[in-house]
Amino acid sequence: MTQQERALHQVLEWGRSLTGFADEHAVEAVNGGQYILKRIRPSLRDISVRTARDPQDETLIVAFYRELALLFWLDDCNDLGLILPEQLVAVEQALGHGEPCALPGFEGCAALRASLAALAYDRRDYAQLLDATRRYCAALRAGHAQAAGRERWSYAEYLHNGIDSIAYANVFCCLSLLWGLDMASLRARPAFRRVLRLVSAIGRLQNDLHGRAKDASAGEADNAAILLLQRYPAMPVVEFLKDDLAGYTRMLHRVMAEERFPAPWGSLIEAMVAICARYYQTSAIRYRSDSAGGGHRSPA
C-alpha cells in the first residue's frame, strides 16, 4: 500500500464517525492536499532544520487531509442538508471552539480538533484555526440564507462573504500549525493579510466561473455570475468576472513581488491560485463539469 493509499484509508476511517460523510470528501481532500504538499515540499524540507517537522511525516499529512475533508463535508452539510439544522449548529460550535460535539454521530469533530491542538507547533495557529472555522461556518450559512432570501446582496457583499466561504484561511492555518510556517507572526504584516484576502477572492471567482452553469441548472443562487445576472440581465457577466479575476491576480503578483514572504509562502500561494484548475481537471466527481464528472453540483 502506498503512502497516499494509507492516508486515504485513514481519512475514510476517521470520516465514518461523521454523519453524512462520503468517500468523495476523503478522495478530494487527499487529491488536493497531496498537490499542495508536493508544491511546497522543497521549502518544508528547508525549514525542517528549524522546526524539526518532517514533510513526509504521515501523522502530520493525515491530519492535514482530514481538515480538508472536514471542509468539504461542512460545505455539503450546508448545501445538501446532509445533517439536521440543530446538528449543524452543534457541529459548528464544537469545531469553532475546540469542544466535544454535544450530539452523537459526530465524534470525528472533537477527535480532529484534539489532534490538531496536540500537534500544533505554535498554539497561536490553533487559536487562529478555530477563528477561521467560525468564519467559514458563518459565511456558509450567510451565503445559503441570502441566496434563498428575497433581498439579494450586492456584488461587493457577496465577494466579501465568499472570501471566507472559500476556506483558504483554514488551509493556511492548518499547514502553519502542522509544519511551523509562522503564520501567526506574519499576520501582523498588513501586506500578508492583503495577500490572504486576494488569493481567497481569486479562488472564489475561479470557483464561481467554473460552476456557474451547474449552479444555474440546479437553481443555486449563491454564485457571483448568477447574482449579477439577476441584478443586471443584460450584463456580460462572464467577461466582467474574468476581468475582475485578472485584476485580483495582478494585484496579488505585485504584492508578492514587493514583500518577499519567507518560504514556503510564495510557492504555497502559487499552489492555491493553481489548485482550482487542478481540481477541475482531475476531480472524479465534485469539480468536473463534463459528462465524466457524474453530473454533480459545482464546488462550494
PDB file of C-alpha atoms in Angstrom:
ATOM      1  CA  MET A   1       0.000   0.000   0.000  1.00  0.00           C
ATOM      2  CA  THR A   2       1.402   3.412  -0.975  1.00  0.00           C
ATOM      3  CA  GLN A   3       1.576   6.372   1.376  1.00  0.00           C
ATOM      4  CA  GLN A   4      -1.329   8.009  -0.463  1.00  0.00           C
ATOM      5  CA  GLU A   5      -3.431   4.853  -0.173  1.00  0.00           C
ATOM      6  CA  ARG A   6      -2.662   4.581   3.539  1.00  0.00           C
ATOM      7  CA  ALA A   7      -3.566   8.220   4.046  1.00  0.00           C
ATOM      8  CA  LEU A   8      -6.844   7.856   2.173  1.00  0.00           C
ATOM      9  CA  HIS A   9      -7.707   4.798   4.257  1.00  0.00           C
ATOM     10  CA  GLN A  10      -7.064   6.738   7.469  1.00  0.00           C
ATOM     11  CA  VAL A  11      -9.156   9.699   6.349  1.00  0.00           C
ATOM     12  CA  LEU A  12     -12.017   7.369   5.404  1.00  0.00           C
ATOM     13  CA  GLU A  13     -11.772   5.586   8.752  1.00  0.00           C
ATOM     14  CA  TRP A  14     -11.951   8.902  10.582  1.00  0.00           C
ATOM     15  CA  GLY A  15     -14.799  10.138   8.377  1.00  0.00           C
ATOM     16  CA  ARG A  16     -17.006   7.188   9.291  1.00  0.00           C
ATOM     17  CA  SER A  17     -17.557   8.841  12.676  1.00  0.00           C
ATOM     18  CA  LEU A  18     -19.261  11.803  10.952  1.00  0.00           C
ATOM     19  CA  THR A  19     -22.906  11.529   9.934  1.00  0.00           C
ATOM     20  CA  GLY A  20     -23.242  12.141   6.194  1.00  0.00           C
ATOM     21  CA  PHE A  21     -19.537  11.807   5.433  1.00  0.00           C
ATOM     22  CA  ALA A  22     -18.945  10.394   1.948  1.00  0.00           C
ATOM     23  CA  ASP A  23     -15.972   8.784   0.228  1.00  0.00           C
ATOM     24  CA  GLU A  24     -15.907  11.802  -2.081  1.00  0.00           C
ATOM     25  CA  HIS A  25     -14.952  14.090   0.797  1.00  0.00           C
ATOM     26  CA  ALA A  26     -11.887  11.989   1.582  1.00  0.00           C
ATOM     27  CA  VAL A  27     -10.866  11.423  -2.043  1.00  0.00           C
ATOM     28  CA  GLU A  28     -10.979  15.109  -2.935  1.00  0.00           C
ATOM     29  CA  ALA A  29      -9.149  16.042   0.270  1.00  0.00           C
ATOM     30  CA  VAL A  30      -6.284  13.671  -0.436  1.00  0.00           C
ATOM     31  CA  ASN A  31      -6.187  14.731  -4.091  1.00  0.00           C
ATOM     32  CA  GLY A  32      -5.934  18.441  -3.283  1.00  0.00           C
ATOM     33  CA  GLY A  33      -3.831  18.037  -0.176  1.00  0.00           C
ATOM     34  CA  GLN A  34      -1.250  15.932  -1.967  1.00  0.00           C
ATOM     35  CA  TYR A  35      -0.974  18.569  -4.697  1.00  0.00           C
ATOM     36  CA  ILE A  36      -0.391  21.364  -2.176  1.00  0.00           C
ATOM     37  CA  LEU A  37       2.194  19.411  -0.199  1.00  0.00           C
ATOM     38  CA  LYS A  38       4.049  18.412  -3.350  1.00  0.00           C
ATOM     39  CA  ARG A  39       4.313  22.056  -4.405  1.00  0.00           C
ATOM     40  CA  ILE A  40       5.721  23.222  -1.054  1.00  0.00           C
ATOM     41  CA  ARG A  41       7.724  20.134  -0.028  1.00  0.00           C
ATOM     42  CA  PRO A  42      11.165  21.545  -1.012  1.00  0.00           C
ATOM     43  CA  SER A  43      10.540  24.559   1.225  1.00  0.00           C
ATOM     44  CA  LEU A  44       9.255  22.365   4.038  1.00  0.00           C
ATOM     45  CA  ARG A  45      12.468  20.363   3.861  1.00  0.00           C
ATOM     46  CA  ASP A  46      14.496  23.578   4.133  1.00  0.00           C
ATOM     47  CA  ILE A  47      12.667  24.885   7.188  1.00  0.00           C
ATOM     48  CA  SER A  48      12.616  21.475   8.885  1.00  0.00           C
ATOM     49  CA  VAL A  49      16.102  22.338  10.191  1.00  0.00           C
ATOM     50  CA  ARG A  50      14.362  24.948  12.352  1.00  0.00           C
ATOM     51  CA  THR A  51      11.073  23.192  13.047  1.00  0.00           C
ATOM     52  CA  ALA A  52      12.115  19.510  13.138  1.00  0.00           C
ATOM     53  CA  ARG A  53       8.845  18.817  11.320  1.00  0.00           C
ATOM     54  CA  ASP A  54       9.360  16.188   8.627  1.00  0.00           C
ATOM     55  CA  PRO A  55       7.469  16.966   5.366  1.00  0.00           C
ATOM     56  CA  GLN A  56       6.946  13.198   4.962  1.00  0.00           C
ATOM     57  CA  ASP A  57       5.543  12.651   8.487  1.00  0.00           C
ATOM     58  CA  GLU A  58       2.381  10.621   7.872  1.00  0.00           C
ATOM     59  CA  THR A  59       0.754  11.761  11.114  1.00  0.00           C
ATOM     60  CA  LEU A  60       1.009  15.396  10.001  1.00  0.00           C
ATOM     61  CA  ILE A  61      -0.043  14.607   6.446  1.00  0.00           C
ATOM     62  CA  VAL A  62      -3.150  12.683   7.506  1.00  0.00           C
ATOM     63  CA  ALA A  63      -4.132  15.457   9.932  1.00  0.00           C
ATOM     64  CA  PHE A  64      -3.950  17.953   7.051  1.00  0.00           C
ATOM     65  CA  TYR A  65      -6.012  15.741   4.758  1.00  0.00           C
ATOM     66  CA  ARG A  66      -8.636  15.289   7.460  1.00  0.00           C
ATOM     67  CA  GLU A  67      -9.008  19.044   7.857  1.00  0.00           C
ATOM     68  CA  LEU A  68      -9.565  19.377   4.099  1.00  0.00           C
ATOM     69  CA  ALA A  69     -12.108  16.542   4.160  1.00  0.00           C
ATOM     70  CA  LEU A  70     -13.865  18.272   7.052  1.00  0.00           C
ATOM     71  CA  LEU A  71     -14.232  21.427   4.962  1.00  0.00           C
ATOM     72  CA  PHE A  72     -15.769  19.501   2.058  1.00  0.00           C
ATOM     73  CA  TRP A  73     -18.158  17.753   4.461  1.00  0.00           C
ATOM     74  CA  LEU A  74     -19.190  21.013   6.159  1.00  0.00           C
ATOM     75  CA  ASP A  75     -19.861  22.578   2.771  1.00  0.00           C
ATOM     76  CA  ASP A  76     -22.186  19.743   1.833  1.00  0.00           C
ATOM     77  CA  CYS A  77     -23.859  19.811   5.246  1.00  0.00           C
ATOM     78  CA  ASN A  78     -24.920  23.351   4.353  1.00  0.00           C
ATOM     79  CA  ASP A  79     -25.645  22.950   0.649  1.00  0.00           C
ATOM     80  CA  LEU A  80     -27.072  19.435   0.556  1.00  0.00           C
ATOM     81  CA  GLY A  81     -28.628  19.167   4.007  1.00  0.00           C
ATOM     82  CA  LEU A  82     -26.615  16.095   4.989  1.00  0.00           C
ATOM     83  CA  ILE A  83     -27.484  16.642   8.648  1.00  0.00           C
ATOM     84  CA  LEU A  84     -30.300  18.350  10.541  1.00  0.00           C
ATOM     85  CA  PRO A  85     -30.041  22.093  11.268  1.00  0.00           C
ATOM     86  CA  GLU A  86     -29.739  21.525  15.014  1.00  0.00           C
ATOM     87  CA  GLN A  87     -26.971  19.015  14.385  1.00  0.00           C
ATOM     88  CA  LEU A  88     -25.126  21.502  12.200  1.00  0.00           C
ATOM     89  CA  VAL A  89     -25.317  24.137  14.930  1.00  0.00           C
ATOM     90  CA  ALA A  90     -23.786  21.719  17.436  1.00  0.00           C
ATOM     91  CA  VAL A  91     -21.063  20.714  14.968  1.00  0.00           C
ATOM     92  CA  GLU A  92     -20.151  24.323  14.231  1.00  0.00           C
ATOM     93  CA  GLN A  93     -19.965  25.083  17.948  1.00  0.00           C
ATOM     94  CA  ALA A  94     -17.655  22.142  18.539  1.00  0.00           C
ATOM     95  CA  LEU A  95     -15.355  22.842  15.592  1.00  0.00           C
ATOM     96  CA  GLY A  96     -15.185  26.585  16.174  1.00  0.00           C
ATOM     97  CA  HIS A  97     -14.366  26.300  19.868  1.00  0.00           C
ATOM     98  CA  GLY A  98     -12.484  23.010  20.074  1.00  0.00           C
ATOM     99  CA  GLU A  99     -15.080  21.360  22.283  1.00  0.00           C
ATOM    100  CA  PRO A 100     -16.750  17.920  22.094  1.00  0.00           C
ATOM    101  CA  CYS A 101     -19.905  17.851  19.998  1.00  0.00           C
ATOM    102  CA  ALA A 102     -22.999  17.740  22.184  1.00  0.00           C
ATOM    103  CA  LEU A 103     -24.738  15.255  19.853  1.00  0.00           C
ATOM    104  CA  PRO A 104     -23.819  11.645  18.974  1.00  0.00           C
ATOM    105  CA  GLY A 105     -22.690  10.817  15.460  1.00  0.00           C
ATOM    106  CA  PHE A 106     -20.013  13.485  15.201  1.00  0.00           C
ATOM    107  CA  GLU A 107     -17.154  12.128  17.259  1.00  0.00           C
ATOM    108  CA  GLY A 108     -14.696  12.898  14.471  1.00  0.00           C
ATOM    109  CA  CYS A 109     -15.085  16.630  15.084  1.00  0.00           C
ATOM    110  CA  ALA A 110     -13.625  16.519  18.584  1.00  0.00           C
ATOM    111  CA  ALA A 111     -11.037  13.929  17.568  1.00  0.00           C
ATOM    112  CA  LEU A 112      -9.687  16.138  14.784  1.00  0.00           C
ATOM    113  CA  ARG A 113      -9.598  19.293  16.872  1.00  0.00           C
ATOM    114  CA  ALA A 114      -7.879  17.453  19.747  1.00  0.00           C
ATOM    115  CA  SER A 115      -5.267  16.001  17.415  1.00  0.00           C
ATOM    116  CA  LEU A 116      -4.531  19.400  15.832  1.00  0.00           C
ATOM    117  CA  ALA A 117      -4.259  21.030  19.256  1.00  0.00           C
ATOM    118  CA  ALA A 118      -1.749  18.379  20.285  1.00  0.00           C
ATOM    119  CA  LEU A 119       0.245  18.682  17.047  1.00  0.00           C
ATOM    120  CA  ALA A 120       0.375  22.482  16.942  1.00  0.00           C
ATOM    121  CA  TYR A 121       3.899  23.826  16.509  1.00  0.00           C
ATOM    122  CA  ASP A 122       2.592  27.237  17.594  1.00  0.00           C
ATOM    123  CA  ARG A 123      -0.553  27.394  19.742  1.00  0.00           C
ATOM    124  CA  ARG A 124      -1.441  30.715  18.124  1.00  0.00           C
ATOM    125  CA  ASP A 125      -2.047  28.834  14.878  1.00  0.00           C
ATOM    126  CA  TYR A 126      -4.555  26.587  16.621  1.00  0.00           C
ATOM    127  CA  ALA A 127      -6.435  29.604  18.002  1.00  0.00           C
ATOM    128  CA  GLN A 128      -6.448  31.110  14.517  1.00  0.00           C
ATOM    129  CA  LEU A 129      -7.722  27.845  13.031  1.00  0.00           C
ATOM    130  CA  LEU A 130     -10.696  27.912  15.401  1.00  0.00           C
ATOM    131  CA  ASP A 131     -11.408  31.509  14.416  1.00  0.00           C
ATOM    132  CA  ALA A 132     -11.121  30.673  10.709  1.00  0.00           C
ATOM    133  CA  THR A 133     -13.522  27.771  11.209  1.00  0.00           C
ATOM    134  CA  ARG A 134     -16.083  30.031  12.871  1.00  0.00           C
ATOM    135  CA  ARG A 135     -15.839  32.484   9.980  1.00  0.00           C
ATOM    136  CA  TYR A 136     -16.101  29.680   7.410  1.00  0.00           C
ATOM    137  CA  CYS A 137     -19.233  28.259   9.011  1.00  0.00           C
ATOM    138  CA  ALA A 138     -20.800  31.710   9.371  1.00  0.00           C
ATOM    139  CA  ALA A 139     -20.054  32.525   5.715  1.00  0.00           C
ATOM    140  CA  LEU A 140     -21.595  29.273   4.503  1.00  0.00           C
ATOM    141  CA  ARG A 141     -24.764  29.947   6.487  1.00  0.00           C
ATOM    142  CA  ALA A 142     -24.927  33.580   5.388  1.00  0.00           C
ATOM    143  CA  GLY A 143     -24.485  32.711   1.712  1.00  0.00           C
ATOM    144  CA  HIS A 144     -27.098  29.982   1.834  1.00  0.00           C
ATOM    145  CA  ALA A 145     -29.611  32.198   3.645  1.00  0.00           C
ATOM    146  CA  GLN A 146     -29.019  35.185   1.392  1.00  0.00           C
ATOM    147  CA  ALA A 147     -29.392  33.135  -1.785  1.00  0.00           C
ATOM    148  CA  ALA A 148     -32.742  31.852  -0.530  1.00  0.00           C
ATOM    149  CA  GLY A 149     -33.964  35.267   0.631  1.00  0.00           C
ATOM    150  CA  ARG A 150     -35.853  37.969  -1.213  1.00  0.00           C
ATOM    151  CA  GLU A 151     -33.187  40.665  -0.914  1.00  0.00           C
ATOM    152  CA  ARG A 152     -30.044  39.993  -2.930  1.00  0.00           C
ATOM    153  CA  TRP A 153     -26.573  41.060  -1.896  1.00  0.00           C
ATOM    154  CA  SER A 154     -24.531  43.497  -3.915  1.00  0.00           C
ATOM    155  CA  TYR A 155     -21.537  42.037  -5.701  1.00  0.00           C
ATOM    156  CA  ALA A 156     -19.225  43.580  -3.083  1.00  0.00           C
ATOM    157  CA  GLU A 157     -21.164  41.985  -0.224  1.00  0.00           C
ATOM    158  CA  TYR A 158     -21.194  38.629  -1.960  1.00  0.00           C
ATOM    159  CA  LEU A 159     -17.451  38.632  -2.594  1.00  0.00           C
ATOM    160  CA  HIS A 160     -16.711  39.767   0.968  1.00  0.00           C
ATOM    161  CA  ASN A 161     -18.631  36.777   2.291  1.00  0.00           C
ATOM    162  CA  GLY A 162     -17.217  34.476  -0.377  1.00  0.00           C
ATOM    163  CA  ILE A 163     -13.649  35.153   0.735  1.00  0.00           C
ATOM    164  CA  ASP A 164     -14.449  33.359   3.996  1.00  0.00           C
ATOM    165  CA  SER A 165     -16.603  30.652   2.424  1.00  0.00           C
ATOM    166  CA  ILE A 166     -13.763  29.517   0.136  1.00  0.00           C
ATOM    167  CA  ALA A 167     -11.995  28.298   3.322  1.00  0.00           C
ATOM    168  CA  TYR A 168      -8.442  29.084   2.225  1.00  0.00           C
ATOM    169  CA  ALA A 169      -7.766  30.554   5.679  1.00  0.00           C
ATOM    170  CA  ASN A 170      -8.361  27.117   7.200  1.00  0.00           C
ATOM    171  CA  VAL A 171      -5.944  25.552   4.738  1.00  0.00           C
ATOM    172  CA  PHE A 172      -3.211  28.069   5.532  1.00  0.00           C
ATOM    173  CA  CYS A 173      -3.742  27.893   9.300  1.00  0.00           C
ATOM    174  CA  CYS A 174      -3.646  24.104   9.287  1.00  0.00           C
ATOM    175  CA  LEU A 175      -0.432  23.963   7.266  1.00  0.00           C
ATOM    176  CA  SER A 176       1.207  26.538   9.512  1.00  0.00           C
ATOM    177  CA  LEU A 177       0.069  24.676  12.626  1.00  0.00           C
ATOM    178  CA  LEU A 178       1.472  21.350  11.426  1.00  0.00           C
ATOM    179  CA  TRP A 179       4.764  22.456   9.833  1.00  0.00           C
ATOM    180  CA  GLY A 180       5.644  25.666  11.689  1.00  0.00           C
ATOM    181  CA  LEU A 181       5.114  28.225   8.930  1.00  0.00           C
ATOM    182  CA  ASP A 182       4.912  31.150  11.398  1.00  0.00           C
ATOM    183  CA  MET A 183       1.586  32.390  10.073  1.00  0.00           C
ATOM    184  CA  ALA A 184       0.677  33.912  13.441  1.00  0.00           C
ATOM    185  CA  SER A 185       3.635  36.300  13.253  1.00  0.00           C
ATOM    186  CA  LEU A 186       3.165  37.026   9.555  1.00  0.00           C
ATOM    187  CA  ARG A 187      -0.440  38.072  10.128  1.00  0.00           C
ATOM    188  CA  ALA A 188       0.883  41.181  11.884  1.00  0.00           C
ATOM    189  CA  ARG A 189       2.035  42.411   8.463  1.00  0.00           C
ATOM    190  CA  PRO A 190      -0.733  44.261   6.549  1.00  0.00           C
ATOM    191  CA  ALA A 191       0.671  43.037   3.238  1.00  0.00           C
ATOM    192  CA  PHE A 192       0.356  39.412   4.347  1.00  0.00           C
ATOM    193  CA  ARG A 193      -3.284  39.924   5.369  1.00  0.00           C
ATOM    194  CA  ARG A 194      -3.892  41.537   1.987  1.00  0.00           C
ATOM    195  CA  VAL A 195      -2.364  38.545   0.205  1.00  0.00           C
ATOM    196  CA  LEU A 196      -4.659  36.181   2.099  1.00  0.00           C
ATOM    197  CA  ARG A 197      -7.718  38.141   1.022  1.00  0.00           C
ATOM    198  CA  LEU A 198      -6.545  38.488  -2.574  1.00  0.00           C
ATOM    199  CA  VAL A 199      -5.838  34.775  -3.035  1.00  0.00           C
ATOM    200  CA  SER A 200      -9.178  33.931  -1.416  1.00  0.00           C
ATOM    201  CA  ALA A 201     -11.003  36.324  -3.746  1.00  0.00           C
ATOM    202  CA  ILE A 202      -9.235  34.697  -6.696  1.00  0.00           C
ATOM    203  CA  GLY A 203     -10.330  31.264  -5.526  1.00  0.00           C
ATOM    204  CA  ARG A 204     -13.903  32.419  -5.071  1.00  0.00           C
ATOM    205  CA  LEU A 205     -14.117  33.874  -8.590  1.00  0.00           C
ATOM    206  CA  GLN A 206     -12.416  30.859 -10.173  1.00  0.00           C
ATOM    207  CA  ASN A 207     -14.912  28.639  -8.415  1.00  0.00           C
ATOM    208  CA  ASP A 208     -17.973  30.633  -9.450  1.00  0.00           C
ATOM    209  CA  LEU A 209     -16.926  30.948 -13.074  1.00  0.00           C
ATOM    210  CA  HIS A 210     -16.339  27.214 -13.320  1.00  0.00           C
ATOM    211  CA  GLY A 211     -19.575  26.280 -11.565  1.00  0.00           C
ATOM    212  CA  ARG A 212     -21.972  28.857 -12.981  1.00  0.00           C
ATOM    213  CA  ALA A 213     -23.717  26.506 -15.465  1.00  0.00           C
ATOM    214  CA  LYS A 214     -24.263  23.764 -12.892  1.00  0.00           C
ATOM    215  CA  ASP A 215     -25.381  26.238 -10.252  1.00  0.00           C
ATOM    216  CA  ALA A 216     -27.868  27.802 -12.659  1.00  0.00           C
ATOM    217  CA  SER A 217     -29.307  24.439 -13.705  1.00  0.00           C
ATOM    218  CA  ALA A 218     -29.619  23.406 -10.061  1.00  0.00           C
ATOM    219  CA  GLY A 219     -31.369  26.656  -9.098  1.00  0.00           C
ATOM    220  CA  GLU A 220     -28.418  27.693  -6.919  1.00  0.00           C
ATOM    221  CA  ALA A 221     -28.131  31.469  -6.485  1.00  0.00           C
ATOM    222  CA  ASP A 222     -25.009  31.622  -4.302  1.00  0.00           C
ATOM    223  CA  ASN A 223     -22.722  32.360  -7.238  1.00  0.00           C
ATOM    224  CA  ALA A 224     -21.309  35.698  -8.399  1.00  0.00           C
ATOM    225  CA  ALA A 225     -22.284  35.193 -12.041  1.00  0.00           C
ATOM    226  CA  ILE A 226     -25.859  34.269 -11.179  1.00  0.00           C
ATOM    227  CA  LEU A 227     -26.194  37.120  -8.691  1.00  0.00           C
ATOM    228  CA  LEU A 228     -25.016  39.674 -11.257  1.00  0.00           C
ATOM    229  CA  LEU A 229     -27.340  38.310 -13.944  1.00  0.00           C
ATOM    230  CA  GLN A 230     -30.271  38.562 -11.564  1.00  0.00           C
ATOM    231  CA  ARG A 231     -29.485  42.206 -10.940  1.00  0.00           C
ATOM    232  CA  TYR A 232     -28.346  43.146 -14.449  1.00  0.00           C
ATOM    233  CA  PRO A 233     -29.825  40.738 -17.036  1.00  0.00           C
ATOM    234  CA  ALA A 234     -28.056  42.370 -19.987  1.00  0.00           C
ATOM    235  CA  MET A 235     -24.651  42.412 -18.343  1.00  0.00           C
ATOM    236  CA  PRO A 236     -21.774  40.384 -19.892  1.00  0.00           C
ATOM    237  CA  VAL A 237     -21.095  38.784 -16.527  1.00  0.00           C
ATOM    238  CA  VAL A 238     -18.535  36.207 -17.631  1.00  0.00           C
ATOM    239  CA  GLU A 239     -16.350  38.861 -19.235  1.00  0.00           C
ATOM    240  CA  PHE A 240     -16.748  41.101 -16.198  1.00  0.00           C
ATOM    241  CA  LEU A 241     -15.759  38.350 -13.746  1.00  0.00           C
ATOM    242  CA  LYS A 242     -12.817  37.238 -15.860  1.00  0.00           C
ATOM    243  CA  ASP A 243     -11.597  40.833 -15.953  1.00  0.00           C
ATOM    244  CA  ASP A 244     -12.080  41.119 -12.177  1.00  0.00           C
ATOM    245  CA  LEU A 245     -10.198  37.858 -11.684  1.00  0.00           C
ATOM    246  CA  ALA A 246      -7.313  39.111 -13.829  1.00  0.00           C
ATOM    247  CA  GLY A 247      -7.185  42.300 -11.769  1.00  0.00           C
ATOM    248  CA  TYR A 248      -7.042  40.455  -8.450  1.00  0.00           C
ATOM    249  CA  THR A 249      -4.322  38.208  -9.865  1.00  0.00           C
ATOM    250  CA  ARG A 250      -2.197  41.178 -10.951  1.00  0.00           C
ATOM    251  CA  MET A 251      -2.596  42.805  -7.535  1.00  0.00           C
ATOM    252  CA  LEU A 252      -1.559  39.571  -5.847  1.00  0.00           C
ATOM    253  CA  HIS A 253       1.540  39.234  -8.001  1.00  0.00           C
ATOM    254  CA  ARG A 254       2.535  42.835  -7.265  1.00  0.00           C
ATOM    255  CA  VAL A 255       2.264  42.374  -3.504  1.00  0.00           C
ATOM    256  CA  MET A 256       4.141  39.074  -3.607  1.00  0.00           C
ATOM    257  CA  ALA A 257       6.934  40.647  -5.669  1.00  0.00           C
ATOM    258  CA  GLU A 258       7.258  43.611  -3.315  1.00  0.00           C
ATOM    259  CA  GLU A 259       7.084  41.789   0.021  1.00  0.00           C
ATOM    260  CA  ARG A 260       9.114  38.587  -0.427  1.00  0.00           C
ATOM    261  CA  PHE A 261       7.455  36.492   2.258  1.00  0.00           C
ATOM    262  CA  PRO A 262       9.539  33.660   3.740  1.00  0.00           C
ATOM    263  CA  ALA A 263       9.350  30.135   2.359  1.00  0.00           C
ATOM    264  CA  PRO A 264       7.139  28.315   1.702  1.00  0.00           C
ATOM    265  CA  TRP A 265       4.589  31.118   1.332  1.00  0.00           C
ATOM    266  CA  GLY A 266       5.493  32.038  -2.233  1.00  0.00           C
ATOM    267  CA  SER A 267       5.078  28.501  -3.549  1.00  0.00           C
ATOM    268  CA  LEU A 268       2.046  27.941  -1.313  1.00  0.00           C
ATOM    269  CA  ILE A 269       0.217  30.992  -2.666  1.00  0.00           C
ATOM    270  CA  GLU A 270       1.061  29.910  -6.218  1.00  0.00           C
ATOM    271  CA  ALA A 271      -0.294  26.448  -5.454  1.00  0.00           C
ATOM    272  CA  MET A 272      -3.567  27.875  -4.147  1.00  0.00           C
ATOM    273  CA  VAL A 273      -4.008  30.029  -7.251  1.00  0.00           C
ATOM    274  CA  ALA A 274      -3.490  26.935  -9.413  1.00  0.00           C
ATOM    275  CA  ILE A 275      -5.394  24.393  -7.342  1.00  0.00           C
ATOM    276  CA  CYS A 276      -8.830  25.125  -8.762  1.00  0.00           C
ATOM    277  CA  ALA A 277      -7.660  24.290 -12.262  1.00  0.00           C
ATOM    278  CA  ARG A 278      -6.042  21.156 -10.852  1.00  0.00           C
ATOM    279  CA  TYR A 279      -9.310  20.078  -9.243  1.00  0.00           C
ATOM    280  CA  TYR A 280     -11.347  20.843 -12.340  1.00  0.00           C
ATOM    281  CA  GLN A 281      -9.066  18.602 -14.404  1.00  0.00           C
ATOM    282  CA  THR A 282      -8.678  15.666 -12.020  1.00  0.00           C
ATOM    283  CA  SER A 283     -11.731  15.528  -9.752  1.00  0.00           C
ATOM    284  CA  ALA A 284     -13.647  12.296 -10.183  1.00  0.00           C
ATOM    285  CA  ILE A 285     -16.992  13.839  -9.232  1.00  0.00           C
ATOM    286  CA  ARG A 286     -17.076  17.113  -7.393  1.00  0.00           C
ATOM    287  CA  TYR A 287     -15.336  19.575  -9.675  1.00  0.00           C
ATOM    288  CA  ARG A 288     -15.886  18.158 -13.142  1.00  0.00           C
ATOM    289  CA  SER A 289     -18.268  19.921 -15.483  1.00  0.00           C
ATOM    290  CA  ASP A 290     -18.292  17.373 -18.292  1.00  0.00           C
ATOM    291  CA  SER A 291     -20.153  14.083 -18.513  1.00  0.00           C
ATOM    292  CA  ALA A 292     -17.256  12.259 -16.843  1.00  0.00           C
ATOM    293  CA  GLY A 293     -17.955  14.220 -13.698  1.00  0.00           C
ATOM    294  CA  GLY A 294     -21.166  12.413 -12.968  1.00  0.00           C
ATOM    295  CA  GLY A 295     -23.360  15.489 -13.220  1.00  0.00           C
ATOM    296  CA  HIS A 296     -22.642  16.555  -9.648  1.00  0.00           C
ATOM    297  CA  ARG A 297     -23.048  20.094  -8.416  1.00  0.00           C
ATOM    298  CA  SER A 298     -20.349  22.746  -8.549  1.00  0.00           C
ATOM    299  CA  PRO A 299     -17.829  23.140  -5.727  1.00  0.00           C
ATOM    300  CA  ALA A 300     -18.519  25.379  -2.757  1.00  0.00           C
TER     301      ALA A 300
END
